[in-house]
PDB file of C-alpha atoms and ligand atoms in Angstrom:
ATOM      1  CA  UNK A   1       9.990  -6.996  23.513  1.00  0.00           C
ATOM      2  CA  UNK A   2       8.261  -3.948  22.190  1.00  0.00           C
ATOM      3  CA  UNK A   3       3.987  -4.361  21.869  1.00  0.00           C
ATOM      4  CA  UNK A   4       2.982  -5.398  18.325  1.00  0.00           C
ATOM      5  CA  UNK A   5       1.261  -2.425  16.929  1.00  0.00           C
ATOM      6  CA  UNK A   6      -1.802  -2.309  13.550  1.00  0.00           C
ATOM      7  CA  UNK A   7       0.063  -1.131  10.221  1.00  0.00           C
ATOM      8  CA  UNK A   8      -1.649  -1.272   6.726  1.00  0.00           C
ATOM      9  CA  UNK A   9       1.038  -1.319   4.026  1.00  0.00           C
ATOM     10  CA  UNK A  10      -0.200  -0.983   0.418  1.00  0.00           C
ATOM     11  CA  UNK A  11       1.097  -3.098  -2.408  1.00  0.00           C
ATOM     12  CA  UNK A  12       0.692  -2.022  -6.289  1.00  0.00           C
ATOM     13  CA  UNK A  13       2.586  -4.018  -9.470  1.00  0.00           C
ATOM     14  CA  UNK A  14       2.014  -3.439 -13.009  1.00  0.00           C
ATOM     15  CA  UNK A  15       4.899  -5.330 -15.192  1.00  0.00           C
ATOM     16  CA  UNK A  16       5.279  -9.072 -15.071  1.00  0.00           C
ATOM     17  CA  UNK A  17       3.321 -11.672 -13.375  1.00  0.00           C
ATOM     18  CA  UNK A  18       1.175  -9.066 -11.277  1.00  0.00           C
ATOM     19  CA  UNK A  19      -0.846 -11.249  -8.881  1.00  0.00           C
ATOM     20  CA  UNK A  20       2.171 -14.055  -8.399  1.00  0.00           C
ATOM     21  CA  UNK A  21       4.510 -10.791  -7.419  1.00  0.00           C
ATOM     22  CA  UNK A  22       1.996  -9.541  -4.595  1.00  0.00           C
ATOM     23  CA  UNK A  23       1.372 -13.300  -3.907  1.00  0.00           C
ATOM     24  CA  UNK A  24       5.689 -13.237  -2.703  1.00  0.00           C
ATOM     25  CA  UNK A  25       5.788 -10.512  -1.434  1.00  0.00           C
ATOM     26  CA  UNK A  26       2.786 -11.120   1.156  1.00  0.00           C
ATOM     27  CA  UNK A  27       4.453 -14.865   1.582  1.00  0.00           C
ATOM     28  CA  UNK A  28       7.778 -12.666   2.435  1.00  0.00           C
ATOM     29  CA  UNK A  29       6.594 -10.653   5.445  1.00  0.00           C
ATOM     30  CA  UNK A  30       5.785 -12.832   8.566  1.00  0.00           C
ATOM     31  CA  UNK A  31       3.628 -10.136  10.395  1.00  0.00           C
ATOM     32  CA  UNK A  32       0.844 -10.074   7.806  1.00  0.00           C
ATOM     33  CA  UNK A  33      -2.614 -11.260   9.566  1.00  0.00           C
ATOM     34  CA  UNK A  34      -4.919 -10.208   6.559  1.00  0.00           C
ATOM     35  CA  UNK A  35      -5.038  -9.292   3.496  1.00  0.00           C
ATOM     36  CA  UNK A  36      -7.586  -7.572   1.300  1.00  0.00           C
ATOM     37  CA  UNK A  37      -9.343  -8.493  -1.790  1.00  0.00           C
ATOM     38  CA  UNK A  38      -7.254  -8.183  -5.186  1.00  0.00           C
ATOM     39  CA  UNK A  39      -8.160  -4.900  -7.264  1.00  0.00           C
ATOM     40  CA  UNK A  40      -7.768  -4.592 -10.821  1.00  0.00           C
ATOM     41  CA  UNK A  41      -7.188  -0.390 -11.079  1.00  0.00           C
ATOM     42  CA  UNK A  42      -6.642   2.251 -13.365  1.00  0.00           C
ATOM     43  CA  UNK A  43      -2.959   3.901 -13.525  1.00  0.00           C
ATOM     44  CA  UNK A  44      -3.162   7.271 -11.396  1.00  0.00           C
ATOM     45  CA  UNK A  45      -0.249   9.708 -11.554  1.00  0.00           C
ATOM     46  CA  UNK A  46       0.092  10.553 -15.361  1.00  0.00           C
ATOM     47  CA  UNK A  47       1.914   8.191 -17.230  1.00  0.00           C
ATOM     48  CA  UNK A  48       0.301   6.293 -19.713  1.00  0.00           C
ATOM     49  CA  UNK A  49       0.872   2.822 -18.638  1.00  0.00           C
ATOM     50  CA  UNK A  50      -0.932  -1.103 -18.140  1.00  0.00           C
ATOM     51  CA  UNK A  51      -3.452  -1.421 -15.171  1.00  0.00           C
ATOM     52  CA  UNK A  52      -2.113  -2.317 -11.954  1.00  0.00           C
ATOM     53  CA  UNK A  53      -3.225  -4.988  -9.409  1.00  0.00           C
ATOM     54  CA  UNK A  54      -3.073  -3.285  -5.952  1.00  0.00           C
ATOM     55  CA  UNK A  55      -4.026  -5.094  -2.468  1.00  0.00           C
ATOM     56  CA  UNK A  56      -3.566  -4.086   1.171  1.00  0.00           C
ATOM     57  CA  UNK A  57      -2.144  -5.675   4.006  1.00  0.00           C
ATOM     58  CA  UNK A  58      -2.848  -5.265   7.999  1.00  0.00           C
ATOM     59  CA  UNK A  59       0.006  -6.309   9.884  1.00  0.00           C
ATOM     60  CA  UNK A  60       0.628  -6.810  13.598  1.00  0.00           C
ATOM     61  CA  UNK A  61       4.350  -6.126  14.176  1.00  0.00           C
ATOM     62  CA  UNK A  62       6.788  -4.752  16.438  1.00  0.00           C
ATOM     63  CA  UNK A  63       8.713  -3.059  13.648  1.00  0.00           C
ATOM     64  CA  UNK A  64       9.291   0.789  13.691  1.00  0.00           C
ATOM     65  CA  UNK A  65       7.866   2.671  11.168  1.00  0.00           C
ATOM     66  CA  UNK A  66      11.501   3.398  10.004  1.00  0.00           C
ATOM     67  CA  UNK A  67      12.165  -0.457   9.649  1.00  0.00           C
ATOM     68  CA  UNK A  68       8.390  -1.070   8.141  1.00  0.00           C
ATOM     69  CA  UNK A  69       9.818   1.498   5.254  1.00  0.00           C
ATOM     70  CA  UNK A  70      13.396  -0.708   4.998  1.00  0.00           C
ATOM     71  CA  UNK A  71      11.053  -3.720   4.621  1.00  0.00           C
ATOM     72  CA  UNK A  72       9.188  -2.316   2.024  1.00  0.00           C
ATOM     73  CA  UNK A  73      12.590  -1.075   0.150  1.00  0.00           C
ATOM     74  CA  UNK A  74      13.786  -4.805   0.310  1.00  0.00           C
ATOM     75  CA  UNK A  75      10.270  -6.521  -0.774  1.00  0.00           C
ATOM     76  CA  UNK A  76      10.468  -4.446  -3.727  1.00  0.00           C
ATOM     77  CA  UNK A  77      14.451  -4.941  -4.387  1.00  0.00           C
ATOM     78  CA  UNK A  78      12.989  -8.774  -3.966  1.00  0.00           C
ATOM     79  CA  UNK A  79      10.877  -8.537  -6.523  1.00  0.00           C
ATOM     80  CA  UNK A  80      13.794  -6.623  -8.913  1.00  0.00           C
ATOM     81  CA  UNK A  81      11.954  -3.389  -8.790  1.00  0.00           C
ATOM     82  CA  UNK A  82      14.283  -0.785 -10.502  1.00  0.00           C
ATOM     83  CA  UNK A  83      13.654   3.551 -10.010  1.00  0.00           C
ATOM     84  CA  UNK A  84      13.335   4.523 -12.732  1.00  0.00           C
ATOM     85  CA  UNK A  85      10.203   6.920 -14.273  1.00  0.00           C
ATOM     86  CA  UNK A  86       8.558   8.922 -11.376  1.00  0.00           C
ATOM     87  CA  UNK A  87       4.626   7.307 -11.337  1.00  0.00           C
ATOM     88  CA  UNK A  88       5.620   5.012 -14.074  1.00  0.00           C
ATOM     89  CA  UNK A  89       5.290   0.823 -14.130  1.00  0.00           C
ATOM     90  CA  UNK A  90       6.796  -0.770 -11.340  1.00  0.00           C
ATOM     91  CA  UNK A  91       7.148  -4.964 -10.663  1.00  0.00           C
ATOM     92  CA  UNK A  92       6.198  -3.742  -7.258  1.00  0.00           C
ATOM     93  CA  UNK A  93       5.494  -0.736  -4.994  1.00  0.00           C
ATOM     94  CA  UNK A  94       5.154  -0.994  -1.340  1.00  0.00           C
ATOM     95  CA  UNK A  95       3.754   1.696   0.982  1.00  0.00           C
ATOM     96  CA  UNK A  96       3.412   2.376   4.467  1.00  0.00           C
ATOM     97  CA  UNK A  97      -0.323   3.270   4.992  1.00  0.00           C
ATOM     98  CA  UNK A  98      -0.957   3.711   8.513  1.00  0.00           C
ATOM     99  CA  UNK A  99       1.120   3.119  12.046  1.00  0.00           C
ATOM    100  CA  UNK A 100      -1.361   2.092  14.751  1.00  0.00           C
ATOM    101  CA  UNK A 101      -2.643   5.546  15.632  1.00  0.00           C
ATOM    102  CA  UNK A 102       0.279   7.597  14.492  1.00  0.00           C
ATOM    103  CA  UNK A 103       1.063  10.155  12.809  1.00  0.00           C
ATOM    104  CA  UNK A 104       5.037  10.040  11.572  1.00  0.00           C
ATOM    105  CA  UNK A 105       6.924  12.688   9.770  1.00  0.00           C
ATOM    106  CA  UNK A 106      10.316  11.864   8.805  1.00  0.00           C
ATOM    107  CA  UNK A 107      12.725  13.270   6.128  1.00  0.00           C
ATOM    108  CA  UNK A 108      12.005   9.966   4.273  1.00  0.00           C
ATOM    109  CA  UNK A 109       8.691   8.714   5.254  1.00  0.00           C
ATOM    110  CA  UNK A 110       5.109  10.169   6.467  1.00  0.00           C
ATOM    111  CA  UNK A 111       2.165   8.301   7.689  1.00  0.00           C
ATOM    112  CA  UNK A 112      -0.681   8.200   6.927  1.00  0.00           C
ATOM    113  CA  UNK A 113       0.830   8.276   3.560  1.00  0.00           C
ATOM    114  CA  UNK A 114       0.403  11.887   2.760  1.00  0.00           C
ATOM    115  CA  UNK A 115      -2.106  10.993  -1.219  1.00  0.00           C
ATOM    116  CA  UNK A 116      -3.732   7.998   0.170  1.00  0.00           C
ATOM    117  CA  UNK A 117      -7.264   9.323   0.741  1.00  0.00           C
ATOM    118  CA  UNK A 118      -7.382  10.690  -3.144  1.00  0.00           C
ATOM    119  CA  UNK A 119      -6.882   7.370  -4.525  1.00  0.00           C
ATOM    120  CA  UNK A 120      -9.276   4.582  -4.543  1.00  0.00           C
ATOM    121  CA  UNK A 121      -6.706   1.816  -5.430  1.00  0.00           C
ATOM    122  CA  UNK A 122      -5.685   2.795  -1.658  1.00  0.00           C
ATOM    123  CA  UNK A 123      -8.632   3.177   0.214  1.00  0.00           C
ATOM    124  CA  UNK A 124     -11.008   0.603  -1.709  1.00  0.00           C
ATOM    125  CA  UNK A 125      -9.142  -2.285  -0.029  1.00  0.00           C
ATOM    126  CA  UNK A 126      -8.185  -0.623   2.761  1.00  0.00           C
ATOM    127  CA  UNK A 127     -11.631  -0.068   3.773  1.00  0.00           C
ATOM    128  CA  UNK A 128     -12.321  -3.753   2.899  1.00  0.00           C
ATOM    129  CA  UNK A 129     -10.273  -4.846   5.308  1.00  0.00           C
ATOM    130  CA  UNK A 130     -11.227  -2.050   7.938  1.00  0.00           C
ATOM    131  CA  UNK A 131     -14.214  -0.473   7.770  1.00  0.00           C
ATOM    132  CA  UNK A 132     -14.507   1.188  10.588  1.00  0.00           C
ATOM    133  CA  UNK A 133     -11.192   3.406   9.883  1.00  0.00           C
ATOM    134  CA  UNK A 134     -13.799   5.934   7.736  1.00  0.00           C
ATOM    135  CA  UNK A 135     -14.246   7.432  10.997  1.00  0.00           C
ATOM    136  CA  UNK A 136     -10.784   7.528  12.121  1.00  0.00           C
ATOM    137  CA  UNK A 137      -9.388  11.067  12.216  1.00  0.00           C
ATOM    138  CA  UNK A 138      -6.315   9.727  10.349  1.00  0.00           C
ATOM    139  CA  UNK A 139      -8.288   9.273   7.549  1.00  0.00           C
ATOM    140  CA  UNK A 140     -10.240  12.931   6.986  1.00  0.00           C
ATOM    141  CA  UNK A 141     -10.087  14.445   3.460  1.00  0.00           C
ATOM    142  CA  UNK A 142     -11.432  11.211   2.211  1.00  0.00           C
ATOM    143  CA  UNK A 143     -14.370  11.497  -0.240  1.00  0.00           C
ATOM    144  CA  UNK A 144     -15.397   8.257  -2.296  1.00  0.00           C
ATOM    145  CA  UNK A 145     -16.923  10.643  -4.639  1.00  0.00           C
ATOM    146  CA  UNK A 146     -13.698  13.159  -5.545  1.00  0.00           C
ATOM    147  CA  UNK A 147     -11.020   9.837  -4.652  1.00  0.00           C
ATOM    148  CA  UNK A 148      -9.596   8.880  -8.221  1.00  0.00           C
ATOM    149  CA  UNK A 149      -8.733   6.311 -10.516  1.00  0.00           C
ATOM    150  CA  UNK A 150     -11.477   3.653 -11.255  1.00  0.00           C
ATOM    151  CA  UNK A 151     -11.136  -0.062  -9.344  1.00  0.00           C
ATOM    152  CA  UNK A 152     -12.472  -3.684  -9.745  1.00  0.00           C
ATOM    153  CA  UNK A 153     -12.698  -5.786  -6.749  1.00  0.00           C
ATOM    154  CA  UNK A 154     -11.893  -9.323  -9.085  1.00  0.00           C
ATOM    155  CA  UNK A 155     -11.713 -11.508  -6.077  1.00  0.00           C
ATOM    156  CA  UNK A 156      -9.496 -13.038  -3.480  1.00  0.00           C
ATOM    157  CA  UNK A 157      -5.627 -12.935  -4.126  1.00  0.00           C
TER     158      UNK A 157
HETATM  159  O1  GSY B   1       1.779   4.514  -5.517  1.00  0.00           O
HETATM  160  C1  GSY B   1       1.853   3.231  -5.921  1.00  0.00           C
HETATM  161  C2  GSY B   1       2.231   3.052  -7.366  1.00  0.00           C
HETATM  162  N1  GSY B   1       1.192   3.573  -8.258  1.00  0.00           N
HETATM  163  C3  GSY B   1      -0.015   3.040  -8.511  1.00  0.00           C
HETATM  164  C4  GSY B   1      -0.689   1.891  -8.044  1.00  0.00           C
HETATM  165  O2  GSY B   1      -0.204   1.103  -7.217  1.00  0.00           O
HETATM  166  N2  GSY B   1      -1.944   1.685  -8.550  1.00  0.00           N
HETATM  167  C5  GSY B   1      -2.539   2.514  -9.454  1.00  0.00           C
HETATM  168  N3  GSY B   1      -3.751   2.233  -9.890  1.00  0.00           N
HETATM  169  N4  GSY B   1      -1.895   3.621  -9.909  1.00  0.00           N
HETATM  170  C6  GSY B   1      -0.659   3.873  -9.437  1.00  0.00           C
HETATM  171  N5  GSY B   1       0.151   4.902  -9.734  1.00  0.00           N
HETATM  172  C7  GSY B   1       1.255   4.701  -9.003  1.00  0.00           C
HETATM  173  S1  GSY B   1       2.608   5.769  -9.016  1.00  0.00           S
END
């Protein structure tokens, strides 16, 4: 059996029963061994839409980065998540932050997720939950004071 490895996967909804749908979607995915605060953030991308509730989660897990992506695909067909306007409301958006140490670039998936370190509904609870990755070399390009979108740590999920 193949060494768990660190991911961070980030989690976003903004239709529905926000904090109940990250609540499933965490209780969904075995691997999880913590989770960040729950942020209350402002829409980034364009579209004029209702604030989202975003969290991040660390896993340990022996998943690929390929099947990390499928899981994320099926926690959001879970939670009825239909494609339908590019940066618009979602029941639930799941992203593959980081891979242990790696740096993946795939047709259909690259980690670190390539806009990560320009949004603070990203790196706000990522950095909650791991402080020390502001050093990591995975990480540079990140500047708290050009990162956008404002955030509001409103307490445990
Ligand atoms: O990329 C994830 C979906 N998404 C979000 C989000 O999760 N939170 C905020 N605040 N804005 C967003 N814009 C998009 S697209």
């Amino acid at each position: 059996m193949a060494k768990p490895v660190q991911a961070f996967l980030g989690l976003g909804s903004n239709l529905g029963d926000r904090r109940a749908t990250l609540i499933e979607a965490v209780g969904e995915v075995y691997e999880v061994v913590a989770v960040s605060p729950l942020y209350e953030t402002e829409p980034v991308g364009g579209v004029e839409q209702d604030a989202f509730y975003n969290i991040v989660v660390e896993l340990e897990t022996t998943r690929t980065p390929l099947e990390l992506l499928d899981l994320c695909h099926e926690l959001e067909q879970a939670q009825g998540r239909v494609r339908d306007v590019r940066w618009g409301p979602r029941t639930l958006d799941v992203d593959v932050l980081l891979y242990a140490d790696q740096r993946v670039d795939e047709p259909n998936l690259t980690v670190p997720h390539p806009r990560m370190v320009e949004r603070n509904f990203v790196m706000a609870p990522l950095l909650d939950l791991a402080p020390g990755l502001i050093d990591s070399p995975l990480l540079v390009g990140y500047d708290p004071e050009t990162a956008v979108g404002t955030v509001a740590n409103i307490g445990p999920l």
